[in-house]
mmCIF file of C-alpha atoms and ligand atoms in Angstrom:
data_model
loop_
_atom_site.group_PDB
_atom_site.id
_atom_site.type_symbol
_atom_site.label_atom_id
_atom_site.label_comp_id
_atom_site.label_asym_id
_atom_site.label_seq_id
_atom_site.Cartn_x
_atom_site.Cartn_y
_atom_site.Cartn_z
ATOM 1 C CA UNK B 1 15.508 16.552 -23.344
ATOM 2 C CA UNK B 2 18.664 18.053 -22.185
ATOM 3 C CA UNK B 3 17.429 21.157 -20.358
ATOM 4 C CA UNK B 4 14.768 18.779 -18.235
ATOM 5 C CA UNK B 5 17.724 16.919 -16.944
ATOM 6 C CA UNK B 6 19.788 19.901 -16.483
ATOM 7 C CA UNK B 7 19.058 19.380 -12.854
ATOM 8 C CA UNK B 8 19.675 15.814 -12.046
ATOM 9 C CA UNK B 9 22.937 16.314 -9.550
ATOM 10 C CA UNK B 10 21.279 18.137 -7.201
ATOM 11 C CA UNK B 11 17.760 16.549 -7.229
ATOM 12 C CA UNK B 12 17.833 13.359 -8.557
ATOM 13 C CA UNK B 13 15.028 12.209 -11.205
ATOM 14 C CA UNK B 14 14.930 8.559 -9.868
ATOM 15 C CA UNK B 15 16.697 6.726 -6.746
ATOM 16 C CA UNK B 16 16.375 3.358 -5.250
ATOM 17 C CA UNK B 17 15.918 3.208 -1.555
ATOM 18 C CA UNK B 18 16.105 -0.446 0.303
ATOM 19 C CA UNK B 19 12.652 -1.521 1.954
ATOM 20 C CA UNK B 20 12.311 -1.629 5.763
ATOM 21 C CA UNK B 21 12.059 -5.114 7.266
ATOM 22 C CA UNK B 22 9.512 -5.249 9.572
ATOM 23 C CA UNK B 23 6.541 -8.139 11.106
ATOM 24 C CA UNK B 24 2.921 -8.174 10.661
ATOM 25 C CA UNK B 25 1.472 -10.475 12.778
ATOM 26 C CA UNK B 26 3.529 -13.730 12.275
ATOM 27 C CA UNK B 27 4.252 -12.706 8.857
ATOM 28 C CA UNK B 28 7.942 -10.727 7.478
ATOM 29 C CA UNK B 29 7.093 -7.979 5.269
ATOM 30 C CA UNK B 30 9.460 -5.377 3.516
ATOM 31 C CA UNK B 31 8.239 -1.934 3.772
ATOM 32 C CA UNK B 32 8.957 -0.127 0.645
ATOM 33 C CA UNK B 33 6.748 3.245 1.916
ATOM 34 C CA UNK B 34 7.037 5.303 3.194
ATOM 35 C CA UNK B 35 10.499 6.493 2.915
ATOM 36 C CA UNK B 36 12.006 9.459 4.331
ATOM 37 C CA UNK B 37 13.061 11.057 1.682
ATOM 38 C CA UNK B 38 9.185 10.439 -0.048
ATOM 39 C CA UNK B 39 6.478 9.987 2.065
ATOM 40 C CA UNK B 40 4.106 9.252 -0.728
ATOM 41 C CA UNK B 41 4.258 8.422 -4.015
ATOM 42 C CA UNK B 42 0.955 10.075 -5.680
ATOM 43 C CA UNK B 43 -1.453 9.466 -2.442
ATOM 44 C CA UNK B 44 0.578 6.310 -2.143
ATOM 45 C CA UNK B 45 1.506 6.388 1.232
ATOM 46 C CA UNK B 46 2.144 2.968 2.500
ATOM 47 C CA UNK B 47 3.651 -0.517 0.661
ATOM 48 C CA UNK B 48 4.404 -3.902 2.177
ATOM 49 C CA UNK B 49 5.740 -6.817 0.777
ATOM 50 C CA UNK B 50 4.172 -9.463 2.379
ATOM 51 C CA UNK B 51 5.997 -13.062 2.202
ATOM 52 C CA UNK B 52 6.410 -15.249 0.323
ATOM 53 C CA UNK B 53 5.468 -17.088 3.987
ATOM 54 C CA UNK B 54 4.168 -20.359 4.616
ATOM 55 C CA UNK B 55 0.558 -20.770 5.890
ATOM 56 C CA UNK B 56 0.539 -23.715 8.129
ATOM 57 C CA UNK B 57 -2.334 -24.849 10.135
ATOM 58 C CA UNK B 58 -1.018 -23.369 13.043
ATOM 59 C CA UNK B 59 0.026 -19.843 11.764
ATOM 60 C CA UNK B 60 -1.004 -17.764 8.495
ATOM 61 C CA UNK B 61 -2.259 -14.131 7.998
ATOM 62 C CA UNK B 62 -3.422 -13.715 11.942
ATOM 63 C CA UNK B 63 -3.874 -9.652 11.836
ATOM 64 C CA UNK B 64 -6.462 -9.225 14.542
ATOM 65 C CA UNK B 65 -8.600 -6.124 14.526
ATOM 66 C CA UNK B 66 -7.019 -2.938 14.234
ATOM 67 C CA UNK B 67 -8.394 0.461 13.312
ATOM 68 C CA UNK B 68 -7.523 3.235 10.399
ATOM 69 C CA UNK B 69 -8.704 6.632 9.579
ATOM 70 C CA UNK B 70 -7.849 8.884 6.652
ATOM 71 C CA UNK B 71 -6.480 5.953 4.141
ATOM 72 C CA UNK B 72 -7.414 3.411 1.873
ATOM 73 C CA UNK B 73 -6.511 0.005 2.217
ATOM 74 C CA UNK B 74 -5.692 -2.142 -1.127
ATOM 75 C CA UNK B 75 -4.542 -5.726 -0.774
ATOM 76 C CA UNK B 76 -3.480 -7.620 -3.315
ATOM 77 C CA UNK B 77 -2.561 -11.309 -3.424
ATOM 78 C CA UNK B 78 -0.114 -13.190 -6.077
ATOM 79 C CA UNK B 79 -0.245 -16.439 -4.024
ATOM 80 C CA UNK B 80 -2.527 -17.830 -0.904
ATOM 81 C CA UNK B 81 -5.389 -16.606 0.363
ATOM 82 C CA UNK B 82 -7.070 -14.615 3.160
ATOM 83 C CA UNK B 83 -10.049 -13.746 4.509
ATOM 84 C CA UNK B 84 -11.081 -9.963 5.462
ATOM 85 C CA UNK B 85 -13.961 -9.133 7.999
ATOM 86 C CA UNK B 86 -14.452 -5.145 9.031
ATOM 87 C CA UNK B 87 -17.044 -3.022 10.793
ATOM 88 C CA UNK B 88 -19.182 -2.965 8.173
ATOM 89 C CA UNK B 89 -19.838 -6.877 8.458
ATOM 90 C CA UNK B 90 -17.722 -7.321 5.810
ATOM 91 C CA UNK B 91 -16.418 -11.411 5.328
ATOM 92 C CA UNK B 92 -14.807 -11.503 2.131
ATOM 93 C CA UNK B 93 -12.855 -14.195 0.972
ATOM 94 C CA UNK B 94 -9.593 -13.104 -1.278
ATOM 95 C CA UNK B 95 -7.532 -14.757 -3.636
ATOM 96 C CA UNK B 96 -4.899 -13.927 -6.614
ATOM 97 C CA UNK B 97 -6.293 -11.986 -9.108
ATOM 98 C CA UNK B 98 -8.829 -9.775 -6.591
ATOM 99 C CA UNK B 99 -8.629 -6.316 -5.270
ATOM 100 C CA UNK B 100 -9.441 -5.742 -1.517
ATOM 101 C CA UNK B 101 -9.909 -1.745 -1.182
ATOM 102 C CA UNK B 102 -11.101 -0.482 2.301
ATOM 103 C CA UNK B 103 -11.856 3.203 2.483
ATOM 104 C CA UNK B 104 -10.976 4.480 6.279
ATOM 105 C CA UNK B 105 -12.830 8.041 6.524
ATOM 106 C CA UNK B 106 -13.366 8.700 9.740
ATOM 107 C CA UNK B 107 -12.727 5.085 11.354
ATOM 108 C CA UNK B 108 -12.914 1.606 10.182
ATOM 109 C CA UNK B 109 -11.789 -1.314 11.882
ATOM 110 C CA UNK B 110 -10.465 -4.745 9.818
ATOM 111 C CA UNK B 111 -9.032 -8.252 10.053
ATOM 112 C CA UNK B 112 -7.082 -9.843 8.160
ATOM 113 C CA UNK B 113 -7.275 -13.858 8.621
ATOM 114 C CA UNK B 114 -6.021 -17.106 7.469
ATOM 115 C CA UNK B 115 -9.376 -19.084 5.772
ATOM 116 C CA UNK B 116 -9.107 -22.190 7.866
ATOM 117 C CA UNK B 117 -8.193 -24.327 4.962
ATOM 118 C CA UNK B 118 -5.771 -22.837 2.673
ATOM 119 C CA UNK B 119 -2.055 -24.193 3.142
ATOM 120 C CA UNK B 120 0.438 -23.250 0.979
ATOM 121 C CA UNK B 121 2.457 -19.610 0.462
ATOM 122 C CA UNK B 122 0.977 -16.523 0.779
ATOM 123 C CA UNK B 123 2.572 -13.533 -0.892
ATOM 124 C CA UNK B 124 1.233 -9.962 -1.812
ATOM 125 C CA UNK B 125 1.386 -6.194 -1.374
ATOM 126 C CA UNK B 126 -0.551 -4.085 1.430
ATOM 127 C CA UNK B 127 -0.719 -0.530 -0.191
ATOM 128 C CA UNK B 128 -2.273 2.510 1.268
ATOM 129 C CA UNK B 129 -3.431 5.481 -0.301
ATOM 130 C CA UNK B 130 -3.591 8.593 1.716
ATOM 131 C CA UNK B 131 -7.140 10.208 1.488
ATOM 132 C CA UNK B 132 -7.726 13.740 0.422
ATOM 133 C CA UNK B 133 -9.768 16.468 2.363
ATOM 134 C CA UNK B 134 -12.920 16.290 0.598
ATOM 135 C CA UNK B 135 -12.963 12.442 1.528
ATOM 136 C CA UNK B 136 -11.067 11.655 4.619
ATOM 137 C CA UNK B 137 -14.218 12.815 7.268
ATOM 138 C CA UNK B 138 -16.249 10.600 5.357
ATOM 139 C CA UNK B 139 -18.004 7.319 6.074
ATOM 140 C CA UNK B 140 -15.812 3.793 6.115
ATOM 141 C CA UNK B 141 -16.250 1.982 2.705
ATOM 142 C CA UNK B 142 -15.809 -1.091 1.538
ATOM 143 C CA UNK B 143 -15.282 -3.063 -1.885
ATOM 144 C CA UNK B 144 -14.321 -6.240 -3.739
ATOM 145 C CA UNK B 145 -13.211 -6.687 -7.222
ATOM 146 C CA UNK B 146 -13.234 -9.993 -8.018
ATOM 147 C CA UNK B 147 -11.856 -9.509 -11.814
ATOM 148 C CA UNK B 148 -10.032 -6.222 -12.750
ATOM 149 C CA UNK B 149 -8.538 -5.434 -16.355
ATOM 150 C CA UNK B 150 -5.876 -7.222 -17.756
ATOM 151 C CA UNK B 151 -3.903 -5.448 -20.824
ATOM 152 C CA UNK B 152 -1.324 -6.907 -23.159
ATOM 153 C CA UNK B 153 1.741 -4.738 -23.240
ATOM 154 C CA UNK B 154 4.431 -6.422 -26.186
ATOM 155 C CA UNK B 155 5.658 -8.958 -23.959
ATOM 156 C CA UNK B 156 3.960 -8.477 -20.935
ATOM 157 C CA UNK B 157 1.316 -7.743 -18.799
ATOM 158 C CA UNK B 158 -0.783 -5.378 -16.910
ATOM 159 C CA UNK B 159 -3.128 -6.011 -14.653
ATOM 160 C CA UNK B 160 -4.814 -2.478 -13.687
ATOM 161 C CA UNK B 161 -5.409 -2.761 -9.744
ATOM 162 C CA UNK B 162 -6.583 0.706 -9.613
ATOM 163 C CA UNK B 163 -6.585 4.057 -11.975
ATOM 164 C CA UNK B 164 -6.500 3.621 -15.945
ATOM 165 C CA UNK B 165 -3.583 2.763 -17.507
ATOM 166 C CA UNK B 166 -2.719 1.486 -21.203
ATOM 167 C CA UNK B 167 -6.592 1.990 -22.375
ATOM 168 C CA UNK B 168 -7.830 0.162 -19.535
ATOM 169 C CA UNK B 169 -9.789 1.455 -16.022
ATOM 170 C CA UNK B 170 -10.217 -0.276 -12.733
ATOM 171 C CA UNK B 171 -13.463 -0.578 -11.513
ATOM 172 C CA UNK B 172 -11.873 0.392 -7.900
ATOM 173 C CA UNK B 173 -12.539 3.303 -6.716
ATOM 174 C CA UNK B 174 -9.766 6.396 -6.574
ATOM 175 C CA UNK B 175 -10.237 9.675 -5.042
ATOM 176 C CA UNK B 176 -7.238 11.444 -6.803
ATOM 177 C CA UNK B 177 -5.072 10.857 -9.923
ATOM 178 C CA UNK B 178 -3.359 8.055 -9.226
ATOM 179 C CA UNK B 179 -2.618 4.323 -11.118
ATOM 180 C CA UNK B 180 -1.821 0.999 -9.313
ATOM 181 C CA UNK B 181 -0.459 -1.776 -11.922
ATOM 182 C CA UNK B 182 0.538 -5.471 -11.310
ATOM 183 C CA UNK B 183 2.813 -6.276 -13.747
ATOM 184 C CA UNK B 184 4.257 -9.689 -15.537
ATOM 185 C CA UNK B 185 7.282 -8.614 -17.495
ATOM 186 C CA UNK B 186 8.363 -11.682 -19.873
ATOM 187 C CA UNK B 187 10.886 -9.537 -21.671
ATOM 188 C CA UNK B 188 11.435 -6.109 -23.118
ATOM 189 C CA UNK B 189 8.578 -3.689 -22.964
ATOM 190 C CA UNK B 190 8.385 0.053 -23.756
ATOM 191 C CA UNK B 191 5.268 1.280 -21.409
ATOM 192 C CA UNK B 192 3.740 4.765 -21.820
ATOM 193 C CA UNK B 193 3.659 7.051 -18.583
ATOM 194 C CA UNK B 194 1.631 9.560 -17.954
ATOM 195 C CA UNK B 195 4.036 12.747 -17.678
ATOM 196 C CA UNK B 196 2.357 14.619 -14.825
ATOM 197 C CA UNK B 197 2.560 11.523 -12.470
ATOM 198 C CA UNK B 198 5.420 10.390 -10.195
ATOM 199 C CA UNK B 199 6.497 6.459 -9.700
ATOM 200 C CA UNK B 200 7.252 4.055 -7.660
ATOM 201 C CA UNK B 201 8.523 0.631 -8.066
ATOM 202 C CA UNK B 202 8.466 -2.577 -6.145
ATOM 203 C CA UNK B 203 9.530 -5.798 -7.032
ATOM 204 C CA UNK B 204 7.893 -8.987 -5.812
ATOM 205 C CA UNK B 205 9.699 -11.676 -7.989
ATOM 206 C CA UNK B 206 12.643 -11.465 -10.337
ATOM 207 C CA UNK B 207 14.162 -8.463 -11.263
ATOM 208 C CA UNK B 208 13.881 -5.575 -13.570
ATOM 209 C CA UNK B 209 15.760 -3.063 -15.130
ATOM 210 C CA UNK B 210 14.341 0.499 -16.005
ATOM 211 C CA UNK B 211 15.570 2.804 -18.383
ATOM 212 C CA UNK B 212 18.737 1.125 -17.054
ATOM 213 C CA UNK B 213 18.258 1.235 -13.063
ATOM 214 C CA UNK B 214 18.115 -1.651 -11.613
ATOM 215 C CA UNK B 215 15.277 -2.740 -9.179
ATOM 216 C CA UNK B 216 14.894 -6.149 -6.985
ATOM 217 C CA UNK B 217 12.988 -7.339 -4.221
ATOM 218 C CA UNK B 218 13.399 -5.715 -1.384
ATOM 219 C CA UNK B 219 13.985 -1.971 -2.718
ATOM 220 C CA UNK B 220 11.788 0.540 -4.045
ATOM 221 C CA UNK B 221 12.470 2.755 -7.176
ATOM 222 C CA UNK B 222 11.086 6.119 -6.965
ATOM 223 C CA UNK B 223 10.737 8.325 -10.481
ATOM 224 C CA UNK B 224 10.133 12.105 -10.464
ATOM 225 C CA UNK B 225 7.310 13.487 -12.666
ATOM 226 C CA UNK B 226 8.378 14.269 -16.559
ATOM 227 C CA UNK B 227 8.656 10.758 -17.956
ATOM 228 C CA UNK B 228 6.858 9.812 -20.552
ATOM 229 C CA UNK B 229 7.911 6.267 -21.477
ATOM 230 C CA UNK B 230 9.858 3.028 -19.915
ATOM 231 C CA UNK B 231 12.069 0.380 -20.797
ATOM 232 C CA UNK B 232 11.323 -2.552 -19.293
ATOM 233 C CA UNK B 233 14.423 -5.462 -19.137
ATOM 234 C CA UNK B 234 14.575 -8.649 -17.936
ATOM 235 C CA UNK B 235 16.381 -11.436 -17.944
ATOM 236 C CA UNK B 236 13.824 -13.609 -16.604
ATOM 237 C CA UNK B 237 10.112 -12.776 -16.302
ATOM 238 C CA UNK B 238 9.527 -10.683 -13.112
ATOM 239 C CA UNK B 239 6.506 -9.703 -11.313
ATOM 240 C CA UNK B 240 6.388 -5.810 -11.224
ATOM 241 C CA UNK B 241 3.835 -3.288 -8.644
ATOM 242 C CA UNK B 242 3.832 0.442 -10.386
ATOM 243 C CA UNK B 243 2.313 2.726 -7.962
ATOM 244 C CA UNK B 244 1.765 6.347 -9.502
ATOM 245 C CA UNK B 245 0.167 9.891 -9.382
ATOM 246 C CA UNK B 246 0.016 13.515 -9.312
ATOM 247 C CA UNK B 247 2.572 14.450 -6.046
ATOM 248 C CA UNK B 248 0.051 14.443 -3.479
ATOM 249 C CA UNK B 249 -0.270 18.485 -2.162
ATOM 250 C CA UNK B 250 -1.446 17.939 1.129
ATOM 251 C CA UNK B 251 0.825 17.563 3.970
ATOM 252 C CA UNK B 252 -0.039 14.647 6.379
ATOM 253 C CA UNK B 253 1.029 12.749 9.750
ATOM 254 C CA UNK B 254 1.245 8.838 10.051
ATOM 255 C CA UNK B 255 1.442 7.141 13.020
ATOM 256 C CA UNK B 256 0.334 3.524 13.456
ATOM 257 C CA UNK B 257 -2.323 2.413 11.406
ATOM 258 C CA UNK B 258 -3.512 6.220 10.715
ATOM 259 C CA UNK B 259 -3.337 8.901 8.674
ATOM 260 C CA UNK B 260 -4.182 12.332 9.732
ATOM 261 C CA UNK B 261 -3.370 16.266 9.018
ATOM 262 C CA UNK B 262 -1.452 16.800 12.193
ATOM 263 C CA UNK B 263 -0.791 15.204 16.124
ATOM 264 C CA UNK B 264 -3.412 16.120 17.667
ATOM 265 C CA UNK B 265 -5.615 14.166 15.382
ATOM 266 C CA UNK B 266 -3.529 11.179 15.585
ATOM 267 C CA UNK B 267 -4.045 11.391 19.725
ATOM 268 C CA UNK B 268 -7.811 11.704 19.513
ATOM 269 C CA UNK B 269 -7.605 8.403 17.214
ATOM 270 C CA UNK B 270 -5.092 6.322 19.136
ATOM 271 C CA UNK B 271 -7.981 7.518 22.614
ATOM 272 C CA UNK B 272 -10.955 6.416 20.634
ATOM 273 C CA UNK B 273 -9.308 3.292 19.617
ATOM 274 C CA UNK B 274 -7.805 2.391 23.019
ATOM 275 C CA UNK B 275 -11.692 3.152 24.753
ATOM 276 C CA UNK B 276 -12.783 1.178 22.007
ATOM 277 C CA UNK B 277 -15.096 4.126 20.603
ATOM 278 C CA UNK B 278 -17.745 3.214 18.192
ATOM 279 C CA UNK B 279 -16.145 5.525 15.806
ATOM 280 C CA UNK B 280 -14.152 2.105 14.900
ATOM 281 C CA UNK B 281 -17.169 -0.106 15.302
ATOM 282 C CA UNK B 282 -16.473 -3.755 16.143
ATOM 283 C CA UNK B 283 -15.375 -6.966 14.183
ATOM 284 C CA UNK B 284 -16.782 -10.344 13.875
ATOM 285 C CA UNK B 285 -13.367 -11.817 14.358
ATOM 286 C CA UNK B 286 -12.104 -14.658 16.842
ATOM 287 C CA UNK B 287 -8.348 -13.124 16.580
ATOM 288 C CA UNK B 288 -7.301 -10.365 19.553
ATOM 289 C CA UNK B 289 -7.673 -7.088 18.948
ATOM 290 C CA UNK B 290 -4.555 -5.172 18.175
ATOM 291 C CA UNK B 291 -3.485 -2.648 20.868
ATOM 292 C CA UNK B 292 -2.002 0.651 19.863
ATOM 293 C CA UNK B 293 0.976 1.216 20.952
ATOM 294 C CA UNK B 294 1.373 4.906 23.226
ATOM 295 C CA UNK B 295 2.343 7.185 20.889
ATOM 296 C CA UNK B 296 5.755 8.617 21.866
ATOM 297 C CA UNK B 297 4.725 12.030 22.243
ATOM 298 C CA UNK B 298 1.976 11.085 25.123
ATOM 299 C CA UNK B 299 4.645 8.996 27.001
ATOM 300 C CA UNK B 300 6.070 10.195 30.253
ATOM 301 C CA UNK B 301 8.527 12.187 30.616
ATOM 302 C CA UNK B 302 11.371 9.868 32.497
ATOM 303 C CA UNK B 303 11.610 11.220 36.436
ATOM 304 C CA UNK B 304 14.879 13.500 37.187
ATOM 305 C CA UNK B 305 16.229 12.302 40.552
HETATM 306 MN MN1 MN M 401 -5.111 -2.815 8.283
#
């Protein structure tokens, strides 16, 4: 309606903003959160693209052990596979089609590593969801899904990673209102929204057009709250991630592989990591564990002659 959009020039109801290119491990990935101008999407606070790359029996998905607090990590494979170990004891074998979700808390430490025997591509999406007060002191968590809901949509479809969407609920669990969807678009689709939630977009194959805007790999398309339907178009089918939720209300501080309320937190978890504290516990893996790097506030100040 015409007195929602009255605003639009100064604060824009949806803008595409190009991914960050960055490595993990061996692997290229393109970082479509955070960005600066949105931190999080929902509790969305983190999204790689990871590949396509080829797993060889040399090199794959060699992330040694590395620590988080205050997130959730969600992995999500269209091609390849992986294997996950954490401080729990966790060995879980992952493959298209399966949810990976990791709750931090307080500490967790994870690989992730090639299986030994899979060559081929390996492509997918490393999301993280910020956690909220009430959960981010709590325990480390961990959980597989080896089948989550798949809906028909027209001419495409959903798969619900996490959240309900389109009459359907993931069995993964979510500690505020939020939606994760993988989605096949074969041609154009109208798709309810919920209203109260904002969006973000990334591509992993092909290309789509919403309401018009166009999104590729590469990019991510961000969507203020107050929609209640999209268009889907494509010209080919494409291979869609929909991250969504209510703007998440508590301010935080990433740095690394955590996710805290302000420095001084960050600090005490780059120490306990770096003194290998049990907060993190330890990981069955053969790979090298992953050094932080000094945060740049705790580095020296350079001498004055
Ligand atoms: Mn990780």
């Amino acid at each position: 309606m015409a007195e929602e959009r009255a605003d639009d020039s100064t604060n824009p109801t949806r803008e595409v903003f190009a991914s960050h290119r960055a490595m993990v491990g061996a692997i290229e990935v393109r970082r479509a959160l955070p960005q600066r101008a949105h931190r999080t999407v929902g509790a969305w606070c983190f999204a790689d693209h990871m590949g396509p790359a080829a797993v060889t029996e040399e090199r794959g998905l060699d992330i040694g052990p590395h620590p988080h607090t205050g997130l959730a990590t969600v992995t999500w494979l269209i091609e390849g596979e992986a294997v996950h170990r954490d401080s729990l004891g966790t060995e879980q074998l992952i493959r298209p089609g399966q949810l990976n979700l990791m709750s931090a808390g307080h500490g967790v430490a994870h690989s992730e590593e090639p299986t030994g025997s899979y060559r081929g591509t390996l492509e997918g999406i490393q999301l993280w969801i910020a956690q909220p007060e009430q959960y981010r002191h709590a325990a480390h968590a961990f959980e597989h899904h080896a089948e989550l809901p798949r809906v028909e949509i027209g001419a495409s479809e959903a798969t619900v990673l996490v959240g309900d969407a389109l009459g359907a609920t993931s069995p993964a669990r979510h500690d505020t209102a939020l939606v994760g969807l993988d989605l096949v678009v074969r041609a154009s689709t109208e798709m309810p929204l919920v209203r109260a939630y904002e969006y973000g977009v990334v591509v992993l194959r092909g290309a789509v057009s919403i309401d018009g805007t166009r999104v590729e790999p590469g990019s991510l398309a961000y969507f203020a709250p107050g929609i209640d339907e999209w268009r889907l178009d494509v010209n080919e089918p494409a291979r869609v991630i929909v991250l969504g939720g209510v703007p998440f209300d508590e301010s935080i501080t990433m740095w690394w592989n955590f996710v805290a309320r302000n420095r001084d937190k960050l600090t005490i978890a780059y120490l306990d990591w770096k003194n290998r504290d049990e907060r993190f516990g330890t990981v069955a893996s053969a790979l090298a564990s992953i050094d932080a790097p000094v945060p740049f506030w705790l580095r020296a100040e350079p001498e004055t002659a």
